[in-house]
CSV table of C-alpha atoms in Angstrom, one decimal:
chain,number,residue,atom,x,y,z
A,1,UNK,CA,0.0,0.0,-0.1
A,2,UNK,CA,1.3,3.5,-0.9
A,3,UNK,CA,1.5,6.1,1.8
A,4,UNK,CA,-1.5,7.9,2.7
A,5,UNK,CA,-3.0,10.0,5.2
A,6,UNK,CA,-4.4,8.4,8.2
A,7,UNK,CA,-7.3,9.9,10.0
A,8,UNK,CA,-7.0,8.8,13.4
A,9,UNK,CA,-7.3,10.1,16.9
A,10,UNK,CA,-4.2,10.9,18.8
A,11,UNK,CA,-5.1,8.1,21.5
A,12,UNK,CA,-5.6,5.7,18.9
A,13,UNK,CA,-2.5,6.6,17.1
A,14,UNK,CA,-0.4,5.9,20.0
A,15,UNK,CA,-2.3,3.0,21.2
A,16,UNK,CA,-1.8,1.1,17.7
A,17,UNK,CA,0.7,-1.5,17.8
A,18,UNK,CA,0.3,-2.8,14.1
A,19,UNK,CA,2.5,-0.1,12.6
A,20,UNK,CA,6.2,0.6,13.4
A,21,UNK,CA,7.2,4.1,14.2
A,22,UNK,CA,10.4,6.0,14.2
A,23,UNK,CA,10.5,5.8,18.1
A,24,UNK,CA,9.7,2.1,18.1
A,25,UNK,CA,12.7,1.4,15.6
A,26,UNK,CA,14.9,3.6,17.6
A,27,UNK,CA,14.3,1.5,20.6
A,28,UNK,CA,15.0,-1.7,18.3
A,29,UNK,CA,18.3,-0.2,17.3
A,30,UNK,CA,19.3,0.6,21.0
A,31,UNK,CA,18.4,-3.0,22.3
A,32,UNK,CA,16.6,-5.6,20.6
A,33,UNK,CA,15.8,-7.4,24.0
A,34,UNK,CA,14.5,-4.0,25.3
A,35,UNK,CA,12.2,-3.6,22.2
A,36,UNK,CA,10.9,-7.2,22.8
A,37,UNK,CA,10.1,-6.7,26.4
A,38,UNK,CA,8.5,-3.2,25.8
A,39,UNK,CA,6.3,-3.9,22.8
A,40,UNK,CA,5.9,-7.8,22.5
A,41,UNK,CA,6.0,-9.0,26.1
A,42,UNK,CA,5.0,-5.5,27.6
A,43,UNK,CA,7.1,-6.3,30.8
A,44,UNK,CA,8.8,-2.8,30.5
A,45,UNK,CA,6.4,0.1,30.9
A,46,UNK,CA,6.8,3.0,28.8
A,47,UNK,CA,7.4,5.8,31.1
A,48,UNK,CA,6.4,9.5,30.8
A,49,UNK,CA,9.0,11.8,32.5
A,50,UNK,CA,8.4,15.4,33.7
A,51,UNK,CA,10.7,16.6,31.0
A,52,UNK,CA,8.4,14.8,28.4
A,53,UNK,CA,5.3,16.3,30.1
A,54,UNK,CA,6.7,19.9,29.5
A,55,UNK,CA,7.7,19.0,25.9
A,56,UNK,CA,4.3,17.7,25.3
A,57,UNK,CA,2.6,20.7,26.7
A,58,UNK,CA,4.8,22.9,24.7
A,59,UNK,CA,4.0,21.2,21.4
A,60,UNK,CA,0.3,21.8,22.2
A,61,UNK,CA,0.8,25.5,23.2
A,62,UNK,CA,2.8,26.2,19.9
A,63,UNK,CA,0.8,24.2,17.4
A,64,UNK,CA,-2.6,23.6,18.9
A,65,UNK,CA,-3.3,26.3,21.4
A,66,UNK,CA,-7.1,25.5,21.8
A,67,UNK,CA,-6.2,21.9,22.7
A,68,UNK,CA,-3.5,23.2,25.2
A,69,UNK,CA,-6.5,25.1,26.9
A,70,UNK,CA,-8.6,21.8,27.1
A,71,UNK,CA,-6.0,19.3,28.0
A,72,UNK,CA,-3.4,21.1,30.2
A,73,UNK,CA,-4.0,22.5,33.7
A,74,UNK,CA,-1.8,24.3,36.3
A,75,UNK,CA,-1.9,22.7,39.7
A,76,UNK,CA,-3.1,25.0,42.7
A,77,UNK,CA,-0.7,26.2,45.1
A,78,UNK,CA,-1.6,23.9,47.9
A,79,UNK,CA,-0.2,21.1,49.8
A,80,UNK,CA,-0.2,17.9,47.6
A,81,UNK,CA,-0.9,15.8,50.6
A,82,UNK,CA,-4.2,17.6,51.6
A,83,UNK,CA,-7.6,16.2,50.7
A,84,UNK,CA,-8.3,19.4,48.8
A,85,UNK,CA,-5.5,18.6,46.4
A,86,UNK,CA,-6.3,15.1,46.0
A,87,UNK,CA,-9.9,15.9,45.2
A,88,UNK,CA,-8.6,18.5,42.6
A,89,UNK,CA,-6.2,16.2,41.0
A,90,UNK,CA,-9.1,13.4,40.7
A,91,UNK,CA,-11.2,16.0,38.8
A,92,UNK,CA,-8.4,16.7,36.4
A,93,UNK,CA,-6.9,13.0,36.1
A,94,UNK,CA,-7.4,13.0,32.5
A,95,UNK,CA,-5.4,16.1,31.9
A,96,UNK,CA,-1.8,17.1,31.9
A,97,UNK,CA,-0.8,18.8,35.2
A,98,UNK,CA,1.8,21.4,35.1
A,99,UNK,CA,3.1,23.3,38.2
A,100,UNK,CA,3.4,27.1,37.9
A,101,UNK,CA,7.2,26.9,37.1
A,102,UNK,CA,6.6,24.6,34.2
A,103,UNK,CA,3.7,26.8,32.9
A,104,UNK,CA,6.2,29.9,33.0
A,105,UNK,CA,8.8,27.7,31.3
A,106,UNK,CA,6.4,26.9,28.4
A,107,UNK,CA,5.4,30.7,28.1
A,108,UNK,CA,9.4,31.5,27.9
A,109,UNK,CA,9.8,29.0,25.2
A,110,UNK,CA,6.9,30.3,23.3
A,111,UNK,CA,8.6,33.8,23.6
A,112,UNK,CA,11.6,32.3,22.2
A,113,UNK,CA,9.9,30.9,19.1
A,114,UNK,CA,8.3,34.4,18.5
A,115,UNK,CA,11.5,36.0,18.6
A,116,UNK,CA,12.7,33.8,15.7
A,117,UNK,CA,11.5,35.3,12.3
A,118,UNK,CA,12.2,32.2,10.3
A,119,UNK,CA,10.5,29.9,12.9
A,120,UNK,CA,7.4,32.4,12.8
A,121,UNK,CA,7.4,32.4,9.1
A,122,UNK,CA,7.1,28.6,8.8
A,123,UNK,CA,4.5,28.1,11.6
A,124,UNK,CA,2.4,31.0,10.3
A,125,UNK,CA,2.3,29.6,6.7
A,126,UNK,CA,-0.8,27.7,5.9
A,127,UNK,CA,-0.3,24.0,7.2
A,128,UNK,CA,-1.8,21.4,9.4
A,129,UNK,CA,-0.7,20.3,12.9
A,130,UNK,CA,-0.3,16.5,13.8
A,131,UNK,CA,-0.8,15.1,10.4
A,132,UNK,CA,-0.6,11.2,10.4
A,133,UNK,CA,0.5,8.9,7.6
A,134,UNK,CA,0.7,5.1,7.2
A,135,UNK,CA,2.3,3.0,4.5
A,136,UNK,CA,3.4,-0.7,3.9
A,137,UNK,CA,7.3,-1.1,3.6
A,138,UNK,CA,7.2,-3.5,0.6
A,139,UNK,CA,10.7,-5.0,1.1
A,140,UNK,CA,9.8,-6.4,4.5
A,141,UNK,CA,5.9,-6.3,4.5
A,142,UNK,CA,6.1,-4.3,7.6
A,143,UNK,CA,3.4,-1.4,8.1
A,144,UNK,CA,4.8,1.8,9.5
A,145,UNK,CA,3.5,5.1,10.5
A,146,UNK,CA,4.5,8.7,11.3
A,147,UNK,CA,2.9,11.9,12.7
A,148,UNK,CA,4.2,15.2,11.5
A,149,UNK,CA,4.3,18.1,13.9
A,150,UNK,CA,3.5,20.7,11.4
A,151,UNK,CA,3.0,19.9,7.5
A,152,UNK,CA,3.0,22.4,4.8
A,153,UNK,CA,1.3,21.8,1.4
A,154,UNK,CA,4.7,22.2,-0.4
A,155,UNK,CA,5.7,19.0,1.5
A,156,UNK,CA,7.8,21.0,4.0
A,157,UNK,CA,7.8,18.9,7.3
A,158,UNK,CA,8.3,20.8,10.4
A,159,UNK,CA,9.6,19.2,13.5
A,160,UNK,CA,9.5,20.9,16.9
A,161,UNK,CA,12.3,19.8,19.2
A,162,UNK,CA,12.5,21.0,22.7
A,163,UNK,CA,16.2,20.6,23.8
A,164,UNK,CA,18.6,21.8,26.7
A,165,UNK,CA,20.8,23.7,24.2
A,166,UNK,CA,19.8,24.6,20.7
A,167,UNK,CA,23.3,26.0,19.5
A,168,UNK,CA,24.7,24.2,16.4
A,169,UNK,CA,27.3,22.2,18.0
A,170,UNK,CA,25.1,20.9,20.8
A,171,UNK,CA,22.1,20.3,18.5
A,172,UNK,CA,24.2,18.5,15.9
A,173,UNK,CA,25.5,16.3,18.8
A,174,UNK,CA,21.8,15.6,19.8
A,175,UNK,CA,21.0,14.8,16.2
A,176,UNK,CA,23.7,12.1,16.2
A,177,UNK,CA,22.9,10.7,19.6
A,178,UNK,CA,19.1,10.7,19.2
A,179,UNK,CA,19.2,9.5,15.4
A,180,UNK,CA,17.4,12.5,14.1
A,181,UNK,CA,18.7,11.7,10.6
A,182,UNK,CA,16.7,8.5,10.8
A,183,UNK,CA,13.5,10.3,11.9
A,184,UNK,CA,14.1,12.9,8.8
A,185,UNK,CA,14.5,10.1,6.3
A,186,UNK,CA,11.7,8.0,7.8
A,187,UNK,CA,9.2,11.0,7.3
A,188,UNK,CA,10.6,12.2,4.1
A,189,UNK,CA,10.3,8.9,2.1
A,190,UNK,CA,6.5,8.3,2.5
A,191,UNK,CA,5.8,12.1,1.8
A,192,UNK,CA,7.8,12.0,-1.4
A,193,UNK,CA,6.1,8.8,-2.5
A,194,UNK,CA,2.5,10.3,-1.5
A,195,UNK,CA,3.0,13.7,-3.1
A,196,UNK,CA,5.5,13.3,-5.8
A,197,UNK,CA,7.4,16.4,-4.4
A,198,UNK,CA,10.8,16.5,-2.8
A,199,UNK,CA,10.1,17.1,1.0
A,200,UNK,CA,12.3,19.0,3.2
A,201,UNK,CA,12.5,18.1,7.0
A,202,UNK,CA,13.0,21.3,9.1
A,203,UNK,CA,13.7,21.3,13.0
A,204,UNK,CA,12.7,24.1,15.1
A,205,UNK,CA,14.8,23.7,18.1
A,206,UNK,CA,13.7,25.6,21.1
A,207,UNK,CA,16.0,25.6,24.4
A,208,UNK,CA,14.1,24.6,27.6
A,209,UNK,CA,16.3,26.7,29.7
A,210,UNK,CA,17.3,30.4,29.7
A,211,UNK,CA,17.6,32.4,27.4
A,212,UNK,CA,15.1,30.0,25.8
A,213,UNK,CA,16.7,30.5,22.3
A,214,UNK,CA,15.1,29.2,19.2
A,215,UNK,CA,17.1,28.0,16.1
A,216,UNK,CA,15.9,26.7,12.8
A,217,UNK,CA,17.9,23.6,11.3
A,218,UNK,CA,17.7,21.4,8.3
A,219,UNK,CA,20.0,18.4,8.0
A,220,UNK,CA,22.1,18.0,5.0
A,221,UNK,CA,21.5,15.3,2.4
A,222,UNK,CA,24.5,13.3,3.6
A,223,UNK,CA,22.8,12.9,7.0
A,224,UNK,CA,19.4,12.0,5.4
A,225,UNK,CA,21.1,9.2,3.3
A,226,UNK,CA,22.8,7.9,6.3
A,227,UNK,CA,19.3,7.8,8.2
A,228,UNK,CA,17.6,6.2,5.1
A,229,UNK,CA,20.3,3.4,5.2
A,230,UNK,CA,20.0,2.9,8.8
A,231,UNK,CA,16.2,2.7,8.5
A,232,UNK,CA,16.4,0.0,5.9
A,233,UNK,CA,18.8,-2.0,7.8
A,234,UNK,CA,16.5,-1.6,11.1
A,235,UNK,CA,13.4,-2.8,9.2
A,236,UNK,CA,15.2,-5.8,7.8
A,237,UNK,CA,16.7,-6.8,10.9
A,238,UNK,CA,13.1,-6.4,12.6
A,239,UNK,CA,11.7,-8.7,10.0
A,240,UNK,CA,14.3,-11.3,10.7
A,241,UNK,CA,13.5,-11.1,14.3
A,242,UNK,CA,9.7,-11.5,13.6
A,243,UNK,CA,10.3,-14.4,11.2
A,244,UNK,CA,12.7,-16.3,13.5
A,245,UNK,CA,11.1,-15.3,16.8
A,246,UNK,CA,14.6,-14.6,18.0
A,247,UNK,CA,15.0,-11.6,20.1
A,248,UNK,CA,18.5,-12.0,21.5
A,249,UNK,CA,21.1,-9.3,21.7
A,250,UNK,CA,24.0,-9.6,19.0
A,251,UNK,CA,26.4,-9.5,21.9
A,252,UNK,CA,24.8,-12.3,24.1
A,253,UNK,CA,26.3,-15.6,24.8
A,254,UNK,CA,29.8,-14.9,24.1
A,255,UNK,CA,32.7,-13.0,25.5
A,256,UNK,CA,33.0,-9.5,24.2
A,257,UNK,CA,36.3,-7.8,24.4
A,258,UNK,CA,36.1,-4.1,24.6
A,259,UNK,CA,38.7,-1.1,25.1
A,260,UNK,CA,38.2,2.1,27.0
A,261,UNK,CA,36.9,5.3,25.4
A,262,UNK,CA,39.9,7.9,24.4
A,263,UNK,CA,38.9,10.2,27.2
A,264,UNK,CA,39.8,7.7,29.8
A,265,UNK,CA,43.3,7.7,28.5
A,266,UNK,CA,43.5,11.5,28.4
A,267,UNK,CA,42.3,11.7,31.9
A,268,UNK,CA,44.7,9.1,33.1
A,269,UNK,CA,47.5,11.2,31.5
A,270,UNK,CA,46.4,14.3,33.1
A,271,UNK,CA,46.1,12.6,36.6
A,272,UNK,CA,49.5,11.1,36.3
Protein backbone atom coordinates (compact mmCIF):
# COMPACT_ATOMS: atom_id res chain seq x y z
CA UNK A 1 0.00 0.00 0.00
CA UNK A 2 1.32 3.42 -0.94
CA UNK A 3 1.64 6.04 1.80
CA UNK A 4 -1.61 7.80 2.64
CA UNK A 5 -2.99 10.13 5.23
CA UNK A 6 -4.36 8.37 8.27
CA UNK A 7 -7.36 10.00 9.91
CA UNK A 8 -6.90 8.70 13.43
CA UNK A 9 -7.30 10.19 16.89
CA UNK A 10 -4.20 10.92 18.93
CA UNK A 11 -5.13 8.26 21.50
CA UNK A 12 -5.69 5.63 18.82
CA UNK A 13 -2.47 6.58 17.03
CA UNK A 14 -0.33 6.02 20.12
CA UNK A 15 -2.30 2.95 21.21
CA UNK A 16 -1.83 1.32 17.81
CA UNK A 17 0.63 -1.57 17.77
CA UNK A 18 0.19 -2.74 14.18
CA UNK A 19 2.55 -0.14 12.72
CA UNK A 20 6.21 0.59 13.33
CA UNK A 21 7.11 4.18 14.16
CA UNK A 22 10.41 5.99 14.23
CA UNK A 23 10.49 5.83 18.03
CA UNK A 24 9.85 2.07 18.04
CA UNK A 25 12.63 1.51 15.51
CA UNK A 26 14.92 3.72 17.59
CA UNK A 27 14.37 1.47 20.61
CA UNK A 28 14.94 -1.60 18.43
CA UNK A 29 18.33 -0.22 17.37
CA UNK A 30 19.20 0.59 20.96
CA UNK A 31 18.38 -2.89 22.24
CA UNK A 32 16.54 -5.78 20.61
CA UNK A 33 15.70 -7.36 24.01
CA UNK A 34 14.43 -4.01 25.31
CA UNK A 35 12.19 -3.65 22.24
CA UNK A 36 10.92 -7.19 22.75
CA UNK A 37 10.11 -6.68 26.43
CA UNK A 38 8.55 -3.27 25.81
CA UNK A 39 6.36 -3.95 22.78
CA UNK A 40 5.95 -7.72 22.59
CA UNK A 41 5.96 -9.02 26.17
CA UNK A 42 5.03 -5.62 27.66
CA UNK A 43 7.07 -6.29 30.78
CA UNK A 44 8.81 -2.91 30.53
CA UNK A 45 6.39 0.02 30.92
CA UNK A 46 6.70 3.05 28.69
CA UNK A 47 7.44 5.83 31.14
CA UNK A 48 6.38 9.45 30.85
CA UNK A 49 8.87 11.80 32.50
CA UNK A 50 8.38 15.36 33.72
CA UNK A 51 10.64 16.51 30.90
CA UNK A 52 8.36 14.77 28.41
CA UNK A 53 5.33 16.39 30.09
CA UNK A 54 6.77 19.86 29.48
CA UNK A 55 7.72 18.97 25.90
CA UNK A 56 4.22 17.63 25.16
CA UNK A 57 2.57 20.67 26.70
CA UNK A 58 4.84 22.99 24.72
CA UNK A 59 3.93 21.22 21.48
CA UNK A 60 0.25 21.76 22.22
CA UNK A 61 0.72 25.38 23.25
CA UNK A 62 2.69 26.13 20.07
CA UNK A 63 0.75 24.16 17.47
CA UNK A 64 -2.70 23.59 18.98
CA UNK A 65 -3.37 26.33 21.54
CA UNK A 66 -7.08 25.45 21.83
CA UNK A 67 -6.15 21.86 22.68
CA UNK A 68 -3.65 23.18 25.20
CA UNK A 69 -6.43 25.01 27.00
CA UNK A 70 -8.54 21.84 27.08
CA UNK A 71 -5.87 19.31 27.95
CA UNK A 72 -3.43 21.16 30.24
CA UNK A 73 -4.06 22.58 33.70
CA UNK A 74 -1.83 24.24 36.27
CA UNK A 75 -1.94 22.76 39.74
CA UNK A 76 -3.17 24.94 42.61
CA UNK A 77 -0.67 26.32 45.10
CA UNK A 78 -1.70 24.05 47.96
CA UNK A 79 -0.14 21.13 49.83
CA UNK A 80 -0.28 18.02 47.63
CA UNK A 81 -0.91 15.83 50.66
CA UNK A 82 -4.19 17.54 51.51
CA UNK A 83 -7.61 16.14 50.66
CA UNK A 84 -8.34 19.35 48.78
CA UNK A 85 -5.47 18.77 46.37
CA UNK A 86 -6.27 15.06 45.98
CA UNK A 87 -9.88 15.93 45.11
CA UNK A 88 -8.70 18.52 42.57
CA UNK A 89 -6.27 16.04 41.03
CA UNK A 90 -9.02 13.44 40.65
CA UNK A 91 -11.19 15.99 38.85
CA UNK A 92 -8.33 16.57 36.42
CA UNK A 93 -6.96 13.02 36.17
CA UNK A 94 -7.27 12.94 32.38
CA UNK A 95 -5.40 16.21 31.90
CA UNK A 96 -1.72 17.02 31.85
CA UNK A 97 -0.94 18.75 35.14
CA UNK A 98 1.82 21.34 35.28
CA UNK A 99 3.13 23.35 38.18
CA UNK A 100 3.41 27.16 37.92
CA UNK A 101 7.14 26.94 37.22
CA UNK A 102 6.55 24.63 34.26
CA UNK A 103 3.83 26.91 32.93
CA UNK A 104 6.24 29.85 33.03
CA UNK A 105 8.87 27.72 31.30
CA UNK A 106 6.46 27.00 28.44
CA UNK A 107 5.55 30.69 28.12
CA UNK A 108 9.25 31.56 27.93
CA UNK A 109 9.79 28.93 25.22
CA UNK A 110 6.88 30.36 23.23
CA UNK A 111 8.47 33.79 23.51
CA UNK A 112 11.72 32.30 22.21
CA UNK A 113 9.93 31.00 19.10
CA UNK A 114 8.22 34.36 18.61
CA UNK A 115 11.63 36.04 18.56
CA UNK A 116 12.80 33.92 15.60
CA UNK A 117 11.50 35.33 12.30
CA UNK A 118 12.22 32.17 10.29
CA UNK A 119 10.41 29.96 12.81
CA UNK A 120 7.41 32.28 12.81
CA UNK A 121 7.33 32.32 9.01
CA UNK A 122 7.19 28.51 8.92
CA UNK A 123 4.56 28.19 11.64
CA UNK A 124 2.40 30.99 10.26
CA UNK A 125 2.37 29.45 6.78
CA UNK A 126 -0.89 27.62 5.92
CA UNK A 127 -0.43 24.11 7.21
CA UNK A 128 -1.77 21.38 9.44
CA UNK A 129 -0.73 20.13 12.85
CA UNK A 130 -0.25 16.48 13.78
CA UNK A 131 -0.71 14.95 10.32
CA UNK A 132 -0.48 11.15 10.47
CA UNK A 133 0.60 8.87 7.61
CA UNK A 134 0.80 5.13 7.24
CA UNK A 135 2.34 2.89 4.60
CA UNK A 136 3.56 -0.59 3.82
CA UNK A 137 7.31 -1.07 3.62
CA UNK A 138 7.21 -3.46 0.68
CA UNK A 139 10.67 -5.07 1.04
CA UNK A 140 9.76 -6.37 4.51
CA UNK A 141 5.95 -6.30 4.59
CA UNK A 142 6.09 -4.17 7.73
CA UNK A 143 3.45 -1.50 8.22
CA UNK A 144 4.84 1.87 9.27
CA UNK A 145 3.44 5.16 10.53
CA UNK A 146 4.53 8.67 11.36
CA UNK A 147 2.94 11.83 12.71
CA UNK A 148 4.26 15.18 11.52
CA UNK A 149 4.20 18.11 13.94
CA UNK A 150 3.42 20.70 11.24
CA UNK A 151 2.96 19.89 7.57
CA UNK A 152 2.94 22.44 4.75
CA UNK A 153 1.31 21.82 1.33
CA UNK A 154 4.66 22.25 -0.45
CA UNK A 155 5.87 19.10 1.38
CA UNK A 156 7.87 20.87 4.04
CA UNK A 157 7.78 18.87 7.28
CA UNK A 158 8.29 20.95 10.41
CA UNK A 159 9.50 19.13 13.50
CA UNK A 160 9.52 20.82 16.91
CA UNK A 161 12.38 19.84 19.19
CA UNK A 162 12.56 20.91 22.83
CA UNK A 163 16.19 20.70 23.87
CA UNK A 164 18.60 21.70 26.60
CA UNK A 165 20.78 23.74 24.25
CA UNK A 166 19.88 24.64 20.63
CA UNK A 167 23.28 25.99 19.59
CA UNK A 168 24.64 24.33 16.41
CA UNK A 169 27.36 22.22 18.03
CA UNK A 170 25.10 20.85 20.76
CA UNK A 171 22.13 20.30 18.46
CA UNK A 172 24.30 18.48 15.91
CA UNK A 173 25.49 16.26 18.76
CA UNK A 174 21.87 15.63 19.74
CA UNK A 175 21.03 14.75 16.14
CA UNK A 176 23.71 12.08 16.13
CA UNK A 177 22.88 10.73 19.58
CA UNK A 178 19.11 10.66 19.04
CA UNK A 179 19.21 9.51 15.39
CA UNK A 180 17.35 12.56 14.10
CA UNK A 181 18.69 11.72 10.64
CA UNK A 182 16.68 8.48 10.83
CA UNK A 183 13.53 10.36 11.78
CA UNK A 184 14.02 12.80 8.91
CA UNK A 185 14.41 10.02 6.32
CA UNK A 186 11.54 8.02 7.86
CA UNK A 187 9.20 11.00 7.35
CA UNK A 188 10.59 12.27 4.03
CA UNK A 189 10.28 8.98 2.12
CA UNK A 190 6.52 8.40 2.50
CA UNK A 191 5.76 12.08 1.83
CA UNK A 192 7.78 11.90 -1.41
CA UNK A 193 5.90 8.81 -2.54
CA UNK A 194 2.54 10.29 -1.58
CA UNK A 195 3.00 13.73 -3.16
CA UNK A 196 5.58 13.27 -5.90
CA UNK A 197 7.38 16.31 -4.49
CA UNK A 198 10.79 16.53 -2.82
CA UNK A 199 10.09 17.06 0.88
CA UNK A 200 12.20 19.10 3.26
CA UNK A 201 12.49 18.15 6.93
CA UNK A 202 13.09 21.21 9.10
CA UNK A 203 13.76 21.27 12.85
CA UNK A 204 12.66 24.15 15.03
CA UNK A 205 14.88 23.67 18.08
CA UNK A 206 13.76 25.48 21.22
CA UNK A 207 15.83 25.72 24.38
CA UNK A 208 14.10 24.62 27.59
CA UNK A 209 16.37 26.77 29.74
CA UNK A 210 17.23 30.49 29.78
CA UNK A 211 17.59 32.30 27.43
CA UNK A 212 15.07 29.96 25.70
CA UNK A 213 16.72 30.48 22.32
CA UNK A 214 15.05 29.19 19.15
CA UNK A 215 17.08 28.06 16.13
CA UNK A 216 15.92 26.56 12.81
CA UNK A 217 17.90 23.69 11.26
CA UNK A 218 17.80 21.39 8.25
CA UNK A 219 19.99 18.31 8.08
CA UNK A 220 22.13 18.02 4.96
CA UNK A 221 21.61 15.34 2.32
CA UNK A 222 24.52 13.23 3.56
CA UNK A 223 22.81 12.92 6.95
CA UNK A 224 19.46 12.05 5.34
CA UNK A 225 21.05 9.31 3.24
CA UNK A 226 22.69 7.87 6.34
CA UNK A 227 19.32 7.89 8.11
CA UNK A 228 17.67 6.15 5.17
CA UNK A 229 20.35 3.44 5.15
CA UNK A 230 19.98 2.89 8.90
CA UNK A 231 16.18 2.69 8.59
CA UNK A 232 16.36 0.06 5.85
CA UNK A 233 18.80 -2.03 7.87
CA UNK A 234 16.62 -1.70 10.99
CA UNK A 235 13.44 -2.78 9.21
CA UNK A 236 15.14 -5.78 7.63
CA UNK A 237 16.63 -6.79 10.98
CA UNK A 238 13.22 -6.41 12.63
CA UNK A 239 11.69 -8.65 9.97
CA UNK A 240 14.35 -11.29 10.70
CA UNK A 241 13.51 -11.15 14.40
CA UNK A 242 9.81 -11.51 13.67
CA UNK A 243 10.31 -14.37 11.22
CA UNK A 244 12.60 -16.35 13.52
CA UNK A 245 11.02 -15.22 16.80
CA UNK A 246 14.57 -14.57 17.96
CA UNK A 247 15.00 -11.42 20.04
CA UNK A 248 18.42 -11.88 21.53
CA UNK A 249 21.18 -9.33 21.74
CA UNK A 250 23.96 -9.57 19.11
CA UNK A 251 26.52 -9.52 21.94
CA UNK A 252 24.83 -12.20 24.09
CA UNK A 253 26.16 -15.71 24.70
CA UNK A 254 29.80 -14.85 24.05
CA UNK A 255 32.74 -13.04 25.60
CA UNK A 256 32.94 -9.52 24.20
CA UNK A 257 36.30 -7.81 24.34
CA UNK A 258 36.09 -4.04 24.82
CA UNK A 259 38.50 -1.16 25.20
CA UNK A 260 38.29 2.11 27.05
CA UNK A 261 36.99 5.31 25.41
CA UNK A 262 39.72 7.77 24.43
CA UNK A 263 38.77 10.26 27.14
CA UNK A 264 39.71 7.67 29.79
CA UNK A 265 43.29 7.61 28.51
CA UNK A 266 43.43 11.41 28.40
CA UNK A 267 42.18 11.61 31.98
CA UNK A 268 44.78 9.13 33.12
CA UNK A 269 47.59 11.13 31.55
CA UNK A 270 46.40 14.35 33.18
CA UNK A 271 46.08 12.64 36.56
CA UNK A 272 49.53 11.08 36.25
